Structure formats: structure tokens, C-alpha cells
Amino acid sequence: VLLSFKSASNLTNLTNMAGLVAAMQKLSVGEAADLAASVKADGPIKSGLADKVLELAKLCEEKEEKKAIAALNALEALTAVPSAEPYLVSCLSSVLIAASNNKPDVRAAASTCSMAFAKNVSPMAMKGLLPAIFANLPVEKKWTTREAALNMITEFNTVAPKQLGAALPEIVPEVTACMWDTKKQVKTAATKAMTAACEVIGNRDIEHMTGKIVTAITKPKEVPEIMHELAGVTFVQSVESPALAMTVPLLLRGLKEKNTATKRQSAVIINNMSKLVDNPVDSAPFLPLLLPALTSNASSISDPEAREITERAVAQLTRLQGLCDKAVTTRGDTSAIEKLLKDELPTKEISAALGVAIAHAAVVGTTMMDVGYMEDSQWAKLVASIFEPFFDAKAAIEKVRVEAEKMLVIPEEDDDDDDAEELCNCTFTLAYGTKILLHNTKMKLKRGKNYGLLGGNDSGKTTLMRSIANGQVEGFPDASEVRTVFVESDIQGEQSHLSCVDYILYDPKIKAMGCTPDQVREVLGQVGFGPDKKAKPEHATSTLSGGWRMKLALARAMLQRADILLLDEPTNHLDVINVAWVKNYLNSLTNVTCIMVSHDSGLLNDCCSYILQIDNLKLNMFKGNLDDFVKVVPEARAYFSFKASKLKFKFPQPGNIEGVKSKGKALMKISKCTFTYPINRKENGGNGIPTLYDISIQVSLSSRVACVGENGAGKSTMIKLLVGEIEPEIGDVWKHPNARVAYVAQHAFHHIEQHLQKTPNEYIRWRYANNGEDKESLVKVTMVFTDDEIKKQKTPHEITFVDEESGKISKIKKLVSELVGGRKQNKSKQYEYEVKYVGSSQDNGEYLDAKTLDKMGWSKAMKAVDLKLAQQAGLLQRPLSTKNVEQHLHDCGLEAEFATHYRMSALSGGQKVKVVLAAAMWNQPHILILDEPTNYLDRESLGALAGAIETFDGGVVIISHNNEFCSQLCPETWVMDAGHLETKGDAEWMLKQDTKIEQQQQITEMVDAAGNVVKIEGEKKKLSKKEEKQLIKRIKAKIKAGEPLEESEEDFAIEKDLI
């Protein structure tokens, strides 16, 4: 007689374990609901289910069809009873085995039962089912069992998506193996399971790629194309273990492809994704797979660029590995939670049933840790409830939860200054345009502390400070709570006419504070301004040197009484005396917090109590000054050591100069020049004191000169005189007509401030578009005709003409209307320039010598022709194509991404300096003049710049306060002191070299902008008179004998009228 569960008396009998076993043995198909109801009413302990559930599991594998179906139906019903869940987990494997029963009805019941397990399981307990599922996926198992197991994984997408995502590192390898199965049903089920798993990765950056990632697993030929698409993804969101679990199999396949391009793309993706891994523990399961494959590629790939990309990815993963080793965590460790439960539960006597409950609670607890469910109410509901059949465990579970929370936290370094007021403690993400600079990073600032902000060029240092000042950093205190001031020395063009006092009063924040002119003058006096000082409060800001501009910016900040000072290169342009003043000032601010970006290692050592480093999209804080920081992070030595720089710049070498055979021959000269700015001249009401007194210098191809002196001494003024931006009152300035000069001014950005909407590539091509002529060189004051020169040009001048046929000499008064642009050397090796006379109908072919044109007031026009021809000679080496300009910018340290695809308005200060430098170097100058080149460049870039200068074959003049930079490069020093020049060092060193200039290898072809190869005639060798006579004799003999002439002989014969 089959046991009926419909009466209360029968329900009572279930408390007897033997009765339960007997009941299970006689269970009928239609009584499953009654069994579930009884367990729900009495609980798994009282009903005996907890101790005897394995008997029910055995029935599932019974050969007798009715018994197996009844048991499967009973288990299906019990899955809807939450209290039974811990004890049913052990039955799942039997259910999946039953799915391969040879009886169709049993198979159907098993399939329905397994899906009931998947649908009714508590999401947090889903992970507890995985061991049984994985155990039934191997190829040795029957295909119907494997199909049922895979269908359960697909169902988890609906009932427990977040938990499925957290378990993907374990699931993906198991399912991937099934996707290659020969059995169509298994392969289909595996593909569905993998697709369902992909849908829960929770990463918006790659969720549109999930279908293609699944395709790549079964279709290896698709891998290169999918890798190409994935390489184009901009990763913004934090990368967690689900996203890694889905992409790592594809990346591994990409790393093992034969195609180098695919290997490279895999390395790029790995590098980009790993930078956005917030918790290193997420990457732990995958590092043993990726690192060996990447390391192998780094040593075997032949392409240098692809190998370098791979090496970067190796370094990035090695960094993550180090963080994983430090981040010792027991997150997701069921054994740790199980031990805590046993320690905290109110009983030490653990029965078999209680042991099952503890193991199940450990799985639920670790899953909650994985998905971030750490609220006390959540643990009370989902974990403590498991122990309700035994005792009240809420207090014990709360203790376990608190300990579990500690397991998730990576301990931070203790801060000794606990008594200092905390101004800021926030977590934020920072982007500039489409580029992520900082991702989900922390920043903590304390009052009265000085923080040095370090990072490579383009890492986002200035952007971070500007964002803080503008209130754009999420979580940063409001301006009403913390007053923040950004100190920068750049003066906007529309404000340059204002006096120093008016410039400060023009600031909106100063206006809002109601500051008076007297208050402004008082503060300006504190930083060194005064009526009888070098810098005067009433003078225009445009007259200030770089050092005084920084002092002006500091004075403006002092007036605002800031809580936080943000200083961008505060010692730029400053001499030693003023750098010491800045250090003393910063150290005296005991109640003000300073964040400073600086490449001055002395400042960072003497003033900083903390170092903030931007690295891999994170802001890392280190206690101590720069030296302390380098002890902890030795690779950061590149920030302040030139020799540690791995970055390389390469400047184009200058071409030959006609008539110059010695590297020591002067190409530029200033001879006994005196100069006074117009504002200081007596006729304009000034004091009449010159800025420069009786200056004489010269520069050659061998020059390596450092120009030093305190702020306002006249260094930049002397250089402006040398390059022709200003004219001397007394003395002469000369430049070789064929010499090309590159000049990067102190306030370098003025070169590009009118072109910020262009990309760097577009700017250089615009600047040199007119046959290599530099548009920037046409706006110099010294190229504008004076009234006296215009008067001479309008006065007829007597010109002597010699008739070539008759030898008759005639003198005619003529006016020159313009210089056409041609130039040639006469027999005396003096230049003659092509001119057009007033009233002449002849447009070209008439030449006048330089001395005559000078008397007629055309000296500046001759210089313009010389400059144009010299610049055009520089263009011959490289056509002005997008590709060539991009490569040139890369040689000057600007990556192609920023060179061709970013507008200059989106570039950092360091990147803009590289643009200005590259633009100046495009036409292969013979002389390079750098005014404060160390401003805005980080140490790595400075090291690269120093290396490029060392290998540059032209002359170099550097104005800088960076003694380390100058001493490395320059054996000769020009010391400026109040307008007087003194030379030090070995000024004649260049003359002691082998001064003969080697003939450069002639270029025989070049590639134009359209990619066409153009043959170039090399410069013809100058023949001696003896050689010329021999050649004429040989050509005449060939002509007489009727022999064909070579092309060069034919050209010579035509030139000499031999044919």
C-alpha cells in the first residue's frame, strides 16, 4: 500500500526517521507536493529530511521507472522549500545522472527537476550547485547529462545574473571545452550557456562585443578580425573578473596566433584593460595564463614596435601580480567563513545536519562578499535564516559579517598626522576629452601639508589641478568650505597691456573680495615689486620676464587667502635667488595646503611632506619627500634624472651651408650692441637705462652655449636681438644668408595660441605650406621697413650698366619696386638679387648687387629673400606630407595619436612644448636657440631633449635656470648681469675639434605627399679650372667623333655653348 501524506497523523509519522525512509521507499508519483508541504511545515530537521536526504537521491538513480520518477518529482517540489535548500544540494548530481536514463519519462522528469534546481535556488546559493554541474560536464559523461547541466547555467542568467557574473572565472573554462564537442546537442547547449554568461559581464565597454567573443571560440579564423575590433574599444568602466573571464580566452588565442599584428593587438588590449582593474584580486585567476604567453611573445616577436608594445603589457601584468601578492585577501574563501561560523555559533557540538548548514552558509556568505552584499540586514535575512531550525544565530552571524568585511579591505598605510585637519577625502574619475586620466581613484589632503604631484607628460597633472580649482572633482569640498587657488604664470593676451596692479584687480575673485589697489601694492612689495625695483607695480605685465610673472601670480594667490594652493611649475623661469624665496615662502605656510607640479627636484625635496604619483590611472600617495619616494619606487628616478630616461628624441640634422667648410665659422653675430626698451627711453619719459650694454657674441655650428643670469638680467632680450625680433640702437647684428635658425621662445605657447583648433600635424603643414617658407618668420619687427628705408626706396639711385656685347658703360637713375625672389653669385662671389624696376615691363632676369640694394634701403628685403631660399633648401630633404610630419613629431616625443588626431587645445603643456619644438625643427635648422626649454617638460622628456641636442650637428644656445641640464650639454657659458655680458668656460672649445664639415651623403630620391618617388639631382661638384678644361676637351672630342654625350656632359656643353 502506498503511503499517503494527506492526513495529519501521517505527517506526524515523518518525525520518525525510519518512517521517513519507509515513506520514501513507497513514495508515489502524485504525492511529491504532500512531501514538500510536510517538510515546509515541520522543517528539514524535525521532518528528518536533513539526515536522510541522500536516500531520496539514491531513488533518483533507481532502475524502477516509477520510483525514479516519484523521487525526481519529490525533489522538484522540495526545491520550492527554502529551508530544504542546504540539504538538497547533494542530490543534484544524482538528478543530472538520471537525465541520461534509458527511459524517456525518467529523462524528462530529471530534466524538469534539474531546471527546478536552477530556477528555485537562492541566487546567493547558486555557487553551491556549480561543483555538481562541473562534475557532470566531462566528455566521459553521457550527452543528455551534460546538456542538462549546461541548460542550468543558461537559466542562471535569469535567476542569478550578478552571481553568475562573479562565478564566470570558474564557469567559462568548463563551458568553453563543451563548445568544441562533437555532439551537436551539447555544442548548442554550451553555446547558449556561454552567450547567457556573456550577457551578465556588466561591462558596457565590451558588452556589444559579446556575440563576437562567443563566435571566436568556435571559429578561430574570426579571431584576427574580432581582435582588431576589440583593440579599437576605449575602456572606461572598471574591469572586473566577469569581463576578464570572457575576454581572456580570446586574448590567449590572439597571443598564440601566427600573425604578429594579432599578437600586438592582444597585448594592446591586455595593457588597456589591466589599467582599469581596480581590485587586483579580480585579475589573480588570469595572470598565470596571460603572463607566460605575453613573456614568450616579448622575447620572440621580431617586429621591434610590436615587441615594445608586448613588453609594456608584460610590465603592466607584472605590476598587477605584485599588487595581488600584497593584497592578501580571503574574499570568496569558503573555508575561512566556515571557520568563523564554527567559532561564533552558540554550540560547539556540530551534528551532520548542522555541518551541512554551516557549509551552505559559508557558500552563501562568500557569494555575498563577491557581489558586495555586506549590509547587516542582508546577512540576517540570507545567512542567519539558514540556522533557524537549530537556534537563533543573528548575533553570531553579525560577528561573522563584521570579520568578513575586514577581509575585503586592503589595509592602507597609517598616517602619523592624525591630528591634522582633513580637507579632502574623495574618490573620483577624471577625463580630458575622450582620454581617461584617473579612474576610480582616491585623494586625501590634510591642512598644512605640501604635496608634490608627479607623473609623466600627458598623465593629467595640470588637468587634475585645474579641475580641483574649477570644482569639477567629484567629492571635493565646495568652494564655500575650502578656498582653492590655482597659481599659473601664463598671462592671457587680452590682459597683457594692464599694469601689474590692474592685472591683479582684474581677477573676478579679487574683485569679489573687494581688494584695494593699496592692498595689492603691499602684497606685490612682499614678493619684490617696487617703484625702485626691477619690476614696478605700475608697469605693464607684458614687460615682465618669466620669473616676475610667476611672482605676480603668487602675489595674486596670497591676496585670496587660500586653504589650498595649486602650483603649476612655481620655479619655472626663476633664478637661484628667487627659487630660494619660493621655497621659504611655501615652507612658511603652516596653515595652507599646497599641491605642486614641478620638475625641480630641489623644490620637491625641500618642501614636500607627501608625494602624489599619477600612475596607471591611479593617484598613489607616498609619505616623505622626493628622495623618500624614490627609495620606494626606484623607477620614478626618471622624473628627475636625465640619464634614467628611456624616451628618445631625434632632431633632423642640418644640411650643408654654401661657402661654410668649418664648424667653427660664425653663422650669427652680435657686435657691440646696446639696446633700451622703448618704455625706458628718455624720449618716452623713461630713465634711459639700457637693458643691454655693448654686447658682442657669435654662434657657429659647433656652439654649445648656456646663457644664465638672474631674472630681468637681459638674457631673453639678448636672444631676441640675435634672432632679429628686436633691433639694436647701437651696433650690428648679422646672420649668414643661408643659415636656418630655430627659435623656441620663453613663453613658448605664443607660437601656437592662434592655431589651437588645428592638430599639431595640420599646424606644421600650414606653417610651411608655401614651398617650405616659415610663416612665423615673416612677422618679426626687424622685417618691417622703417620710414628712413622707405624714403631711400623712393629716391632714384644711379646704377651702372655694362653692355655685354659692346662693353659700353652707361649710368641711369632708377627705382626698384620690389625684389622678385631670385639670387645668384657674381664673379666676385658676392650675392646679386633679382629685382623689378619701377616702370619696367620686364618681370625678371635683372639683378643688382647687395651693396647697391643696401644703399637703396632694401637690406631687409634681401634678408627676406635669403631666409626664404634657406628655408626652401631645408624642405628638399622631406616633403611636407601628413606621414612625414607625423614621424617628425614622433621623433620630437609626441605620439601619433596626439600628433594627428588631437587638436592643440586638448594638449597638455608638455605636449604643446613638443609641438613648438618640432615645428621649429622641421626645416632642419643650423642653429637651435631654446629659451627656458626645461619649462613644462618632465624629467624623462628633458633627458630625451638632452640626448637629441648631444647628437645634433648644429649649434645650440640654451637659456635656462636648470643647472643640471646646462652643465650636461654646454662647455661655454654666457653670464648676463644687469645687461652686461661675461663669458665663462671654454669659449674656444669648438675650434679645437676637427672643424672640417664632412660632405653629407647626397639624397638621390624622395617620396612626395602622394607617395610618388621623385629623382633628385645631387648638388653639382664645383670643378677647378684644370678639371673644367679637361672636361671641355673631352666633350669636344666626343662631339667631333659623333659619340653620344652623357646627361651631365650634355648639360655642361649647353651651359658653355659647346653645342
Coordinates of N, CA and C in Angstrom, one line a residue, residues 608-753:
C608 N 58.3 69.3 0.2 CA 57.1 68.3 0.2 C 57.2 67.4 1.4
S609 N 56.0 67.2 2.0 CA 55.8 66.2 3.0 C 55.2 64.9 2.5
Y610 N 54.6 65.0 1.3 CA 54.0 63.8 0.7 C 54.2 63.9 -0.8
I611 N 54.2 62.8 -1.5 CA 54.3 62.7 -3.0 C 53.1 62.0 -3.5
L612 N 52.4 62.7 -4.4 CA 51.2 62.1 -5.1 C 51.7 61.7 -6.5
Q613 N 51.6 60.4 -6.8 CA 52.1 59.9 -8.1 C 50.9 59.5 -9.0
I614 N 50.8 60.0 -10.2 CA 49.8 59.5 -11.2 C 50.4 58.4 -11.9
D615 N 49.9 57.2 -11.8 CA 50.4 56.0 -12.4 C 49.3 55.0 -12.7
N616 N 49.2 54.6 -14.0 CA 48.2 53.6 -14.4 C 46.8 54.0 -13.9
L617 N 46.5 55.3 -14.2 CA 45.1 55.8 -13.9 C 44.8 55.9 -12.5
K618 N 45.8 55.8 -11.6 CA 45.5 55.9 -10.1 C 46.4 57.0 -9.6
L619 N 45.9 57.6 -8.5 CA 46.7 58.6 -7.7 C 47.2 57.9 -6.5
N620 N 48.5 57.6 -6.4 CA 49.1 56.9 -5.3 C 49.8 57.9 -4.4
M621 N 49.6 57.8 -3.1 CA 50.2 58.7 -2.1 C 51.3 58.0 -1.4
F622 N 52.5 58.8 -1.2 CA 53.6 58.3 -0.5 C 54.1 59.3 0.5
K623 N 54.3 58.9 1.7 CA 54.8 59.8 2.7 C 56.3 60.1 2.6
G624 N 56.6 61.4 2.7 CA 58.0 61.8 2.6 C 58.2 62.7 1.4
N625 N 59.5 63.1 1.2 CA 59.9 64.0 0.1 C 60.3 63.1 -1.2
L626 N 60.8 63.8 -2.2 CA 61.2 63.1 -3.4 C 62.2 61.9 -3.2
D627 N 63.2 62.2 -2.4 CA 64.2 61.1 -2.1 C 63.6 59.9 -1.5
D628 N 62.7 60.2 -0.5 CA 62.0 59.0 0.2 C 61.1 58.3 -0.8
F629 N 60.5 59.0 -1.7 CA 59.6 58.4 -2.7 C 60.4 57.5 -3.6
V630 N 61.6 57.9 -4.1 CA 62.4 57.2 -5.0 C 62.9 55.9 -4.3
K631 N 63.1 55.9 -3.0 CA 63.5 54.7 -2.4 C 62.5 53.6 -2.5
V632 N 61.2 54.0 -2.4 CA 60.1 53.1 -2.5 C 59.8 52.7 -4.0
V633 N 59.9 53.7 -4.9 CA 59.6 53.5 -6.3 C 60.8 53.9 -7.1
P634 N 61.8 53.0 -7.2 CA 63.1 53.4 -7.9 C 62.9 53.8 -9.3
E635 N 61.9 53.2 -10.0 CA 61.7 53.6 -11.5 C 61.3 55.0 -11.6
A636 N 60.9 55.6 -10.6 CA 60.5 57.1 -10.7 C 61.7 58.0 -10.7
R637 N 62.9 57.4 -10.7 CA 64.1 58.2 -10.8 C 64.1 59.0 -12.1
A638 N 63.4 58.5 -13.1 CA 63.3 59.1 -14.5 C 62.6 60.5 -14.3
Y639 N 61.9 60.8 -13.3 CA 61.2 62.1 -13.1 C 62.3 63.2 -12.9
F640 N 63.5 62.8 -12.4 CA 64.4 63.9 -12.1 C 65.8 63.5 -12.5
S641 N 66.0 62.4 -13.2 CA 67.4 62.1 -13.6 C 67.4 61.9 -15.1
F642 N 68.2 62.8 -15.8 CA 68.2 62.7 -17.3 C 68.7 61.4 -17.8
K643 N 69.7 60.8 -17.1 CA 70.3 59.6 -17.6 C 69.4 58.4 -17.5
A644 N 68.4 58.5 -16.6 CA 67.4 57.4 -16.4 C 66.3 57.4 -17.5
S645 N 66.4 58.3 -18.4 CA 65.3 58.4 -19.4 C 65.4 57.4 -20.4
K646 N 64.3 56.7 -20.7 CA 64.2 55.7 -21.8 C 63.7 56.3 -23.0
L647 N 63.0 57.5 -22.9 CA 62.4 58.2 -24.0 C 63.6 58.8 -24.9
K648 N 63.4 58.7 -26.2 CA 64.4 59.3 -27.1 C 63.8 60.3 -28.1
F649 N 64.5 61.5 -28.2 CA 64.1 62.4 -29.2 C 65.2 62.3 -30.3
K650 N 64.8 62.7 -31.5 CA 65.8 62.7 -32.6 C 65.5 63.9 -33.5
F651 N 66.5 64.8 -33.5 CA 66.3 66.0 -34.3 C 66.9 65.8 -35.7
P652 N 66.3 66.4 -36.7 CA 66.9 66.3 -38.1 C 68.2 67.1 -38.2
Q653 N 69.1 66.5 -38.9 CA 70.5 67.1 -38.9 C 70.4 68.2 -40.0
P654 N 71.2 69.3 -39.7 CA 71.2 70.5 -40.6 C 72.0 70.1 -41.9
G655 N 71.6 70.7 -43.0 CA 72.3 70.5 -44.2 C 73.5 71.3 -44.3
N656 N 74.2 71.2 -45.4 CA 75.4 72.0 -45.7 C 75.0 73.4 -45.9
I657 N 76.0 74.3 -45.7 CA 75.8 75.8 -46.0 C 76.9 76.1 -47.0
E658 N 76.4 76.7 -48.1 CA 77.3 77.0 -49.2 C 78.3 78.0 -48.7
G659 N 79.6 77.7 -48.9 CA 80.7 78.6 -48.5 C 81.2 78.3 -47.1
V660 N 80.5 77.5 -46.3 CA 81.0 77.2 -44.9 C 81.6 75.8 -44.9
K661 N 82.9 75.8 -44.7 CA 83.6 74.5 -44.6 C 84.1 74.1 -43.2
S662 N 83.9 75.0 -42.3 CA 84.4 74.8 -40.9 C 83.3 75.0 -39.9
K663 N 83.1 74.0 -39.0 CA 82.1 74.1 -38.0 C 82.3 75.2 -37.0
G664 N 83.5 75.8 -37.0 CA 83.8 76.9 -36.1 C 83.5 78.3 -36.7
K665 N 83.1 78.3 -37.9 CA 82.9 79.6 -38.6 C 81.6 80.2 -38.1
A666 N 81.6 81.5 -37.8 CA 80.4 82.2 -37.2 C 79.3 82.2 -38.3
L667 N 78.1 81.8 -37.8 CA 76.9 82.0 -38.7 C 76.0 83.1 -38.2
M668 N 76.1 83.5 -36.9 CA 75.3 84.6 -36.4 C 76.3 85.4 -35.5
K669 N 76.1 86.8 -35.5 CA 76.9 87.6 -34.7 C 76.1 88.8 -34.2
I670 N 76.5 89.2 -33.0 CA 76.1 90.5 -32.4 C 77.4 91.2 -32.1
S671 N 77.5 92.4 -32.7 CA 78.8 93.2 -32.5 C 78.5 94.5 -31.8
K672 N 79.0 94.7 -30.6 CA 78.9 95.9 -29.8 C 77.5 96.6 -29.8
C673 N 76.6 95.7 -29.5 CA 75.2 96.2 -29.5 C 74.7 96.7 -28.1
T674 N 74.0 97.8 -28.1 CA 73.3 98.3 -26.9 C 71.8 98.5 -27.3
F675 N 71.0 98.1 -26.3 CA 69.5 98.1 -26.5 C 68.8 98.6 -25.3
T676 N 67.8 99.5 -25.5 CA 66.9 100.0 -24.5 C 65.5 99.8 -24.9
Y677 N 64.7 99.3 -24.0 CA 63.2 99.1 -24.4 C 62.6 100.5 -24.5
P678 N 61.7 100.6 -25.5 CA 61.1 102.0 -25.7 C 60.5 102.6 -24.5
I679 N 59.9 101.8 -23.6 CA 59.3 102.4 -22.4 C 60.3 103.0 -21.5
N680 N 61.6 102.6 -21.6 CA 62.7 103.1 -20.7 C 63.5 104.2 -21.4
R681 N 63.2 104.5 -22.6 CA 64.0 105.5 -23.3 C 63.6 106.9 -22.8
K682 N 64.6 107.8 -22.8 CA 64.3 109.1 -22.2 C 63.3 109.9 -23.0
E683 N 63.3 109.7 -24.3 CA 62.3 110.4 -25.2 C 60.9 110.0 -24.9
N684 N 60.7 108.8 -24.2 CA 59.4 108.3 -23.8 C 59.1 108.5 -22.4
G685 N 60.0 109.3 -21.7 CA 59.8 109.6 -20.3 C 60.4 108.5 -19.4
G686 N 61.2 107.6 -19.9 CA 61.9 106.6 -19.1 C 63.2 107.1 -18.5
N687 N 63.8 106.2 -17.8 CA 65.1 106.5 -17.1 C 66.3 106.5 -18.0
G688 N 66.1 106.0 -19.2 CA 67.3 106.0 -20.1 C 68.3 104.9 -19.9
I689 N 68.0 104.0 -19.0 CA 68.9 102.9 -18.7 C 68.8 101.7 -19.6
P690 N 69.8 101.4 -20.4 CA 69.7 100.3 -21.4 C 69.5 98.9 -20.7
T691 N 68.9 98.0 -21.4 CA 68.7 96.7 -20.9 C 70.0 95.9 -21.3
L692 N 70.6 96.2 -22.4 CA 71.9 95.5 -22.8 C 73.0 96.6 -23.1
Y693 N 74.2 96.3 -22.6 CA 75.3 97.2 -22.8 C 76.4 96.6 -23.6
D694 N 76.7 97.1 -24.8 CA 77.9 96.7 -25.6 C 78.1 95.2 -25.6
I695 N 77.1 94.5 -26.2 CA 77.1 93.1 -26.2 C 77.8 92.6 -27.5
S696 N 78.7 91.6 -27.4 CA 79.3 91.0 -28.6 C 79.3 89.5 -28.4
I697 N 78.7 88.8 -29.3 CA 78.7 87.3 -29.2 C 78.7 86.8 -30.7
Q698 N 79.0 85.5 -30.8 CA 78.8 84.8 -32.1 C 78.5 83.4 -31.9
V699 N 77.8 82.8 -32.9 CA 77.3 81.4 -32.8 C 77.7 80.7 -34.1
S700 N 78.3 79.5 -33.9 CA 78.6 78.7 -35.1 C 78.0 77.3 -35.0
L701 N 78.2 76.4 -36.0 CA 77.7 75.1 -35.9 C 78.2 74.3 -34.7
S702 N 79.3 74.7 -34.2 CA 79.9 73.9 -33.1 C 79.5 74.5 -31.7
S703 N 78.8 75.6 -31.7 CA 78.4 76.2 -30.4 C 77.6 75.4 -29.5
R704 N 77.9 75.3 -28.3 CA 77.1 74.7 -27.2 C 77.2 75.7 -26.0
V705 N 76.2 76.6 -26.0 CA 76.3 77.7 -25.1 C 75.1 77.7 -24.1
A706 N 75.4 77.9 -22.8 CA 74.4 78.1 -21.8 C 74.4 79.6 -21.4
C707 N 73.2 80.2 -21.6 CA 73.1 81.6 -21.2 C 72.4 81.7 -19.8
V708 N 73.0 82.2 -18.8 CA 72.5 82.2 -17.5 C 72.5 83.6 -16.9
G709 N 71.8 83.8 -15.8 CA 71.7 85.1 -15.1 C 70.4 85.2 -14.4
E710 N 70.3 86.1 -13.4 CA 69.1 86.2 -12.6 C 68.0 86.8 -13.5
N711 N 66.8 86.7 -12.9 CA 65.6 87.3 -13.6 C 65.7 88.7 -13.9
G712 N 65.4 89.1 -15.2 CA 65.5 90.5 -15.6 C 66.9 91.0 -15.9
A713 N 67.9 90.1 -16.0 CA 69.2 90.5 -16.4 C 69.4 90.8 -17.8
G714 N 68.5 90.4 -18.7 CA 68.6 90.7 -20.1 C 68.8 89.5 -21.0
K715 N 68.7 88.3 -20.5 CA 69.0 87.1 -21.3 C 68.1 86.9 -22.5
S716 N 66.9 87.0 -22.3 CA 65.9 86.8 -23.4 C 66.0 88.0 -24.3
T717 N 66.2 89.2 -23.8 CA 66.4 90.3 -24.7 C 67.5 90.2 -25.6
M718 N 68.7 89.6 -25.1 CA 69.8 89.4 -26.0 C 69.5 88.4 -27.1
I719 N 68.8 87.4 -26.7 CA 68.4 86.3 -27.7 C 67.5 86.9 -28.8
K720 N 66.5 87.7 -28.3 CA 65.6 88.4 -29.3 C 66.4 89.2 -30.3
L721 N 67.4 89.9 -29.8 CA 68.3 90.7 -30.6 C 69.0 89.8 -31.6
L722 N 69.5 88.7 -31.2 CA 70.3 87.8 -32.0 C 69.4 87.2 -33.1
V723 N 68.1 86.9 -32.9 CA 67.3 86.2 -33.9 C 66.5 87.3 -34.7
G724 N 66.7 88.6 -34.4 CA 66.0 89.6 -35.2 C 64.6 90.0 -34.8
E725 N 64.2 89.7 -33.6 CA 62.9 90.1 -33.1 C 62.9 91.5 -32.7
I726 N 64.0 92.0 -32.3 CA 64.1 93.5 -31.9 C 65.4 94.0 -32.6
E727 N 65.5 95.3 -32.7 CA 66.7 95.9 -33.4 C 67.5 96.7 -32.4
P728 N 68.8 96.7 -32.5 CA 69.7 97.4 -31.6 C 69.7 98.9 -31.9
E729 N 69.9 99.7 -30.8 CA 70.1 101.2 -31.1 C 71.5 101.4 -31.6
I730 N 72.4 100.7 -31.0 CA 73.8 100.8 -31.4 C 74.4 99.4 -31.7
G731 N 75.2 99.3 -32.7 CA 75.8 98.0 -33.0 C 75.2 97.3 -34.2
D732 N 75.7 96.2 -34.5 CA 75.3 95.4 -35.7 C 74.9 94.0 -35.3
V733 N 73.9 93.5 -36.0 CA 73.5 92.1 -35.9 C 73.6 91.4 -37.3
W734 N 74.3 90.3 -37.4 CA 74.5 89.7 -38.7 C 74.1 88.2 -38.6
K735 N 73.6 87.7 -39.7 CA 73.3 86.2 -39.8 C 73.7 85.8 -41.2
H736 N 74.4 84.7 -41.4 CA 74.7 84.1 -42.7 C 73.5 84.0 -43.5
P737 N 73.5 84.5 -44.8 CA 72.3 84.5 -45.6 C 71.7 83.1 -45.8
N738 N 72.5 82.0 -45.7 CA 72.0 80.7 -46.0 C 71.7 79.9 -44.7
A739 N 71.9 80.5 -43.5 CA 71.7 79.8 -42.3 C 70.2 79.8 -41.9
R740 N 69.8 78.6 -41.4 CA 68.4 78.5 -40.9 C 68.5 78.4 -39.4
V741 N 67.6 79.2 -38.7 CA 67.7 79.3 -37.3 C 66.3 78.9 -36.7
A742 N 66.3 78.0 -35.7 CA 65.1 77.6 -35.0 C 65.1 78.3 -33.6
Y743 N 64.0 79.0 -33.3 CA 64.0 79.8 -32.0 C 62.7 79.4 -31.3
V744 N 62.8 78.8 -30.1 CA 61.7 78.5 -29.2 C 61.7 79.5 -28.1
A745 N 60.7 80.4 -28.1 CA 60.7 81.5 -27.1 C 60.4 81.0 -25.7
Q746 N 60.7 81.9 -24.7 CA 60.4 81.6 -23.3 C 59.0 81.3 -23.1
H747 N 58.1 82.1 -23.6 CA 56.7 81.9 -23.4 C 56.3 81.1 -24.7
A748 N 56.6 79.9 -24.7 CA 56.6 79.1 -26.0 C 55.2 79.0 -26.6
F749 N 54.2 79.1 -25.8 CA 52.8 78.9 -26.4 C 52.4 80.0 -27.3
H750 N 53.1 81.1 -27.3 CA 52.7 82.2 -28.2 C 52.8 81.8 -29.6
H751 N 53.7 80.8 -29.9 CA 53.8 80.4 -31.3 C 52.5 79.7 -31.8
I752 N 51.8 79.1 -30.9 CA 50.6 78.3 -31.4 C 49.3 78.8 -30.9
E753 N 49.2 79.9 -30.1 CA 48.0 80.3 -29.5 C 46.9 80.7 -30.5

